[in-house]
Coordinates of C-alpha atoms and ligand atoms in Angstrom, one line a residue:
X69 CA 0.0 0.0 0.0
X70 CA 2.8 2.5 0.9
X71 CA 4.6 3.5 -2.3
X72 CA 8.2 4.7 -1.9
X73 CA 8.4 8.5 -1.9
X74 CA 10.5 9.5 -4.9
X75 CA 13.2 12.1 -4.0
X76 CA 12.6 15.3 -5.9
X77 CA 15.1 18.2 -6.1
X78 CA 13.8 21.8 -5.9
X79 CA 14.6 22.3 -9.6
X80 CA 12.6 19.2 -10.6
X81 CA 9.4 20.7 -9.0
X82 CA 9.0 22.9 -12.0
X83 CA 10.7 20.8 -14.7
X84 CA 8.3 19.6 -17.3
X85 CA 11.0 18.4 -19.8
X86 CA 9.7 15.7 -22.0
X87 CA 6.1 16.3 -21.0
X88 CA 3.3 17.0 -23.5
X89 CA 0.7 19.4 -22.2
X90 CA -2.6 20.3 -23.9
X91 CA -4.0 23.7 -22.9
X92 CA -7.4 24.9 -23.9
X93 CA -8.1 28.7 -24.0
X94 CA -4.4 29.2 -24.8
X95 CA -4.9 32.2 -27.1
X96 CA -5.5 34.7 -24.2
X97 CA -5.2 35.5 -20.5
X98 CA -4.5 32.6 -18.1
X99 CA -4.3 29.9 -20.9
X100 CA -1.7 31.9 -22.7
X101 CA 0.3 32.5 -19.6
X102 CA 0.2 28.7 -19.0
X103 CA 1.4 28.0 -22.5
X104 CA 4.4 30.4 -22.1
X105 CA 5.3 29.1 -18.7
X106 CA 5.0 25.4 -19.6
X107 CA 7.1 25.9 -22.7
X108 CA 9.7 27.7 -20.5
X109 CA 9.6 24.7 -18.2
X110 CA 10.5 22.4 -21.0
X111 CA 7.2 20.9 -22.0
X112 CA 5.8 20.5 -25.5
X113 CA 2.5 22.4 -25.7
X114 CA -0.6 21.7 -27.8
X115 CA -2.4 25.1 -27.6
X116 CA -6.1 25.0 -28.4
X117 CA -8.5 27.9 -28.8
X118 CA -11.4 29.0 -30.9
X119 CA -9.6 32.3 -31.5
X120 CA -7.4 31.7 -34.6
X121 CA -5.9 35.2 -34.6
X122 CA -5.0 34.9 -30.9
X123 CA -3.2 31.6 -31.5
X124 CA -1.3 33.2 -34.4
X125 CA -0.2 35.9 -32.1
X126 CA 0.9 33.4 -29.5
X127 CA 2.8 31.4 -32.1
X128 CA 4.6 34.5 -33.4
X129 CA 5.6 35.7 -30.0
X130 CA 7.4 32.5 -29.1
X131 CA 9.8 31.8 -32.0
X132 CA 12.3 30.1 -29.8
X133 CA 9.9 27.4 -28.8
X134 CA 8.6 26.8 -32.4
X135 CA 9.2 23.1 -32.5
X136 CA 7.6 22.5 -29.1
X137 CA 4.4 24.5 -29.8
X138 CA 1.5 23.3 -31.8
X139 CA -1.5 25.7 -32.2
X140 CA -4.8 24.2 -33.2
X141 CA -8.0 26.2 -33.8
X142 CA -10.8 24.4 -32.1
X143 CA -14.3 25.1 -30.9
X144 CA -14.7 23.0 -27.7
X145 CA -18.5 22.8 -28.3
X146 CA -17.9 20.7 -31.5
X147 CA -16.9 17.1 -30.7
X148 CA -15.2 16.4 -34.1
X149 CA -13.0 19.4 -33.8
X150 CA -11.9 18.4 -30.3
X151 CA -11.1 14.8 -31.5
X152 CA -9.2 16.2 -34.5
X153 CA -7.1 18.6 -32.4
X154 CA -6.1 15.9 -29.9
X155 CA -5.2 13.6 -32.8
X156 CA -3.0 16.4 -34.3
X157 CA -1.3 16.9 -30.9
X158 CA -0.5 13.2 -30.6
X159 CA 0.8 13.0 -34.1
X160 CA 3.1 16.0 -33.4
X161 CA 4.5 15.0 -29.9
X162 CA 3.2 11.5 -29.0
X163 CA 0.8 11.0 -26.2
X164 CA -0.6 13.9 -24.2
X165 CA 0.3 13.3 -20.6
X166 CA -1.0 16.6 -19.1
X167 CA -4.2 18.5 -19.7
X168 CA -5.1 22.1 -18.6
X169 CA -8.8 22.7 -19.2
X170 CA -8.6 26.5 -19.1
X171 CA -11.0 27.9 -21.7
X172 CA -14.0 29.6 -20.3
X173 CA -16.9 31.9 -21.1
X174 CA -18.5 34.5 -18.9
X175 CA -22.2 35.3 -18.8
X176 CA -22.2 39.1 -18.3
X177 CA -23.0 38.7 -14.6
X178 CA -26.7 38.3 -15.4
X179 CA -29.3 37.1 -12.8
X180 CA -31.3 34.0 -13.6
X181 CA -34.3 35.9 -14.9
X182 CA -32.1 37.9 -17.2
X183 CA -30.3 34.8 -18.5
X184 CA -31.7 33.5 -21.8
X185 CA -31.6 29.7 -22.4
X186 CA -29.1 30.3 -25.2
X187 CA -26.7 32.1 -22.9
X188 CA -27.1 29.4 -20.2
X189 CA -26.5 26.6 -22.8
X190 CA -23.4 28.4 -24.2
X191 CA -21.9 28.8 -20.8
X192 CA -22.4 25.2 -19.9
X193 CA -21.4 24.0 -23.4
X194 CA -18.0 25.6 -23.0
X195 CA -17.3 25.7 -19.3
X196 CA -18.6 22.2 -18.4
X197 CA -19.3 20.0 -21.4
X198 CA -16.3 21.3 -23.4
X199 CA -14.1 20.3 -20.4
X200 CA -15.7 16.9 -20.2
X201 CA -15.3 16.5 -24.0
X202 CA -11.6 17.4 -24.1
X203 CA -10.9 15.4 -20.9
X204 CA -12.5 12.3 -22.4
X205 CA -10.4 12.7 -25.6
X206 CA -7.1 12.5 -23.7
X207 CA -8.0 10.2 -20.8
X208 CA -7.8 6.8 -22.6
X209 CA -4.1 7.3 -23.4
X210 CA -3.4 8.4 -19.9
X211 CA -5.2 5.4 -18.5
X212 CA -3.2 3.1 -20.8
X213 CA 0.0 4.5 -19.4
X214 CA -1.4 4.7 -15.9
X215 CA -0.1 8.2 -15.6
X216 CA -1.6 11.6 -16.3
X217 CA -2.3 15.0 -14.8
X218 CA -5.4 17.2 -15.3
X219 CA -5.8 20.8 -14.1
X220 CA -9.3 22.3 -14.5
X221 CA -9.9 26.0 -14.3
X222 CA -12.7 26.7 -11.9
X223 CA -13.1 30.1 -10.1
X224 CA -13.9 31.5 -6.7
X225 CA -17.4 31.5 -8.4
X226 CA -17.4 27.8 -7.5
X227 CA -17.8 28.8 -3.8
X228 CA -19.6 32.1 -3.7
X229 CA -22.1 34.2 -5.6
X230 CA -21.2 37.4 -7.5
X231 CA -18.1 36.2 -9.3
X232 CA -20.3 35.8 -12.4
X233 CA -24.0 35.5 -13.1
X234 CA -26.4 32.6 -12.5
X235 CA -25.1 30.4 -15.4
X236 CA -21.3 31.1 -14.8
X237 CA -21.5 30.5 -11.1
X238 CA -23.4 27.3 -11.6
X239 CA -21.0 26.1 -14.2
X240 CA -17.9 26.7 -12.0
X241 CA -19.6 24.8 -9.1
X242 CA -20.0 22.0 -11.7
X243 CA -16.3 22.2 -12.6
X244 CA -15.3 21.5 -9.0
X245 CA -17.7 18.6 -8.9
X246 CA -16.3 17.2 -12.1
X247 CA -12.8 17.6 -10.8
X248 CA -13.6 15.6 -7.6
X249 CA -15.4 12.9 -9.5
X250 CA -12.5 12.5 -12.0
X251 CA -10.1 12.2 -9.0
X252 CA -12.3 9.7 -7.3
X253 CA -12.8 7.6 -10.4
X254 CA -9.3 7.6 -11.9
X255 CA -6.8 8.4 -9.1
X256 CA -6.1 4.8 -8.4
X257 CA -5.3 4.4 -12.1
X258 CA -2.5 6.9 -11.9
X259 CA -4.4 10.0 -13.0
X260 CA -4.2 13.2 -10.8
X261 CA -6.9 15.7 -11.2
X262 CA -7.2 19.1 -9.5
X263 CA -8.8 22.5 -10.0
X264 CA -7.5 26.0 -9.6
X265 CA -9.9 28.7 -8.5
X266 CA -8.8 32.2 -9.5
X267 CA -10.1 35.4 -7.9
X268 CA -10.1 38.5 -10.0
X269 CA -7.4 38.3 -12.7
X270 CA -6.8 41.0 -15.3
X271 CA -7.6 39.4 -18.6
X272 CA -9.9 40.0 -21.6
X273 CA -12.7 38.3 -19.7
X274 CA -12.6 40.9 -16.9
X275 CA -11.6 44.0 -18.8
X276 CA -15.1 45.4 -19.0
X277 CA -16.1 45.0 -15.3
X278 CA -12.7 46.2 -14.1
X279 CA -13.1 49.4 -16.2
X280 CA -16.2 50.3 -14.3
X281 CA -15.2 52.2 -11.1
X282 CA -18.8 52.0 -9.8
X283 CA -19.1 48.2 -10.0
X284 CA -19.6 46.3 -6.7
X285 CA -16.7 44.0 -7.7
X286 CA -14.2 46.8 -8.2
X287 CA -15.1 48.3 -4.7
X288 CA -14.7 44.9 -3.1
X289 CA -11.3 44.5 -4.8
X290 CA -10.0 47.6 -3.0
X291 CA -10.0 45.5 0.2
X292 CA -8.2 42.5 -1.2
X293 CA -5.3 41.5 1.2
X294 CA -2.8 41.1 -1.6
X295 CA -3.4 44.8 -2.4
X296 CA -3.5 44.2 -6.1
X297 CA -5.4 42.5 -8.9
X298 CA -4.3 39.0 -10.0
X299 CA -2.2 38.5 -13.1
X300 CA -2.5 35.5 -15.5
X301 CA 1.0 34.4 -14.3
X302 CA -0.2 34.1 -10.7
X303 CA -2.5 31.3 -11.9
X304 CA -0.2 29.7 -14.4
X305 CA 2.5 29.2 -11.7
X306 CA 0.1 27.3 -9.4
X307 CA -1.0 25.2 -12.4
X308 CA 2.7 24.5 -13.1
X309 CA 3.2 23.3 -9.6
X310 CA 0.1 21.1 -9.7
X311 CA 1.4 19.5 -12.9
X312 CA 4.8 18.7 -11.4
X313 CA 6.0 16.0 -9.1
X314 CA 5.7 18.2 -6.0
X315 CA 2.0 17.9 -6.2
X316 CA 2.1 14.1 -6.2
X317 CA -0.2 13.8 -3.1
X318 CA -2.7 16.5 -4.2
X319 CA -5.8 14.8 -5.7
X320 CA -9.3 16.3 -6.2
X321 CA -8.3 19.6 -4.6
X322 CA -9.7 23.0 -5.6
X323 CA -6.9 25.5 -4.9
X324 CA -8.1 29.1 -4.3
X325 CA -5.7 31.7 -5.8
X326 CA -7.4 35.0 -5.1
X327 CA -5.0 37.3 -3.3
X328 CA -7.2 36.8 -0.2
X329 CA -10.4 38.1 -1.8
X330 CA -12.4 35.3 -0.1
X331 CA -11.1 35.7 3.4
X332 CA -14.1 37.7 4.5
Ligands
NAD481 N1 -10.0 36.4 -15.3 C1 -10.6 36.1 -14.2 O1 -10.7 36.9 -13.3 C2 -11.0 34.6 -13.9 C3 -11.4 34.3 -12.6 C4 -11.8 33.0 -12.3 C5 -11.8 32.1 -13.3 N2 -11.4 32.4 -14.5 C6 -11.4 31.3 -15.5 O2 -10.1 31.2 -16.1 C7 -10.2 30.7 -17.4 C8 -9.4 31.6 -18.4 O3 -10.1 32.8 -18.5 P1 -9.3 34.2 -18.8 O4 -9.6 35.1 -17.7 O5 -7.9 33.9 -19.2 O6 -10.2 34.7 -20.0 P2 -9.8 35.0 -21.6 O7 -11.1 35.5 -22.1 O8 -8.6 35.8 -21.6 O9 -9.5 33.5 -22.1 C9 -10.5 32.6 -22.3 C10 -10.1 31.8 -23.6 O10 -11.1 30.8 -23.8 C11 -11.3 30.7 -25.2 N3 -12.6 30.0 -25.5 C12 -13.8 30.5 -25.3 N4 -14.7 29.7 -25.8 C13 -14.1 28.7 -26.4 C14 -14.5 27.6 -27.2 N5 -15.8 27.3 -27.5 N6 -13.5 26.8 -27.7 C15 -12.2 27.0 -27.5 N7 -11.8 28.1 -26.8 C16 -12.7 28.9 -26.3 C17 -11.3 32.2 -25.7 O11 -11.2 32.3 -27.1 C18 -10.2 32.7 -24.9 O12 -9.0 32.7 -25.6 C19 -11.7 30.6 -17.7 O13 -12.1 29.3 -17.5 C20 -12.3 31.5 -16.7 O14 -13.6 31.2 -16.4 C21 -11.0 33.7 -14.9

């Protein structure tokens, strides 16, 4: 029952040499920061996004990592596109051993009565079903090797109201549930699954609300213990640790990275 604890040097904690990481939402914000950091840590990266132009910019900004970066335009709501992108990643680098489910979609902070069915469906199609779809596309290979890591992007909206609207908040609660169930079902087969729950991070997703000085959210942020907004890198660094050997005993956790926003 007790497996021998492998010795890990400090440098190995963030060394992803030889690893193949698939990242959704890699054209912008947190996903893009993950792609840059994981490449710097030695991994090969399969960068997925619906935003073709954003992927082109990512690719152009990282000429030194050219051979270790594959960008694939994919809409996570379309099963065939997801399967095709994962197959391309495998052709380029071999099996995908690490998955960052980072793509997400915000609902405009609308209350339930103001949320149309089409907005509700779009939020769940991307934030929850897209995550399930991409995870299921990479899991079989991981299970065959009895080794794999998945990091799902949740939010503090998984624990409290107000970080989004009715659909977004519900979808992020679902991400935490999905994360726990994956860890429960596949942990004994060598797959480690965790979630990261960011607070307020400066990205394209939050640009509009952060620009409004009268918004409740902006007023709350003035009291954040860290004394600043989050940056995409703040989240990418935690994801990097979760993907590495230092996180070997972390299964099914949802790690809050919010500068202390939720302490009160
Ligand atoms: N920014 C924050 O404050 C914050 C806080 C908590 C959680 N999050 C979560 O972090 C993740 C990343 O968000 P971000 O802030 O970097 O936002 P972002 O808008 O900068 O990036 C999201 C990316 O997801 C991609 N995407 C959206 N729909 C897609 C689809 N159907 N198929 C493929 N790609 C699609 C977008 O094109 C975009 O590049 C999301 O899951 C978000 O919910 C963000």
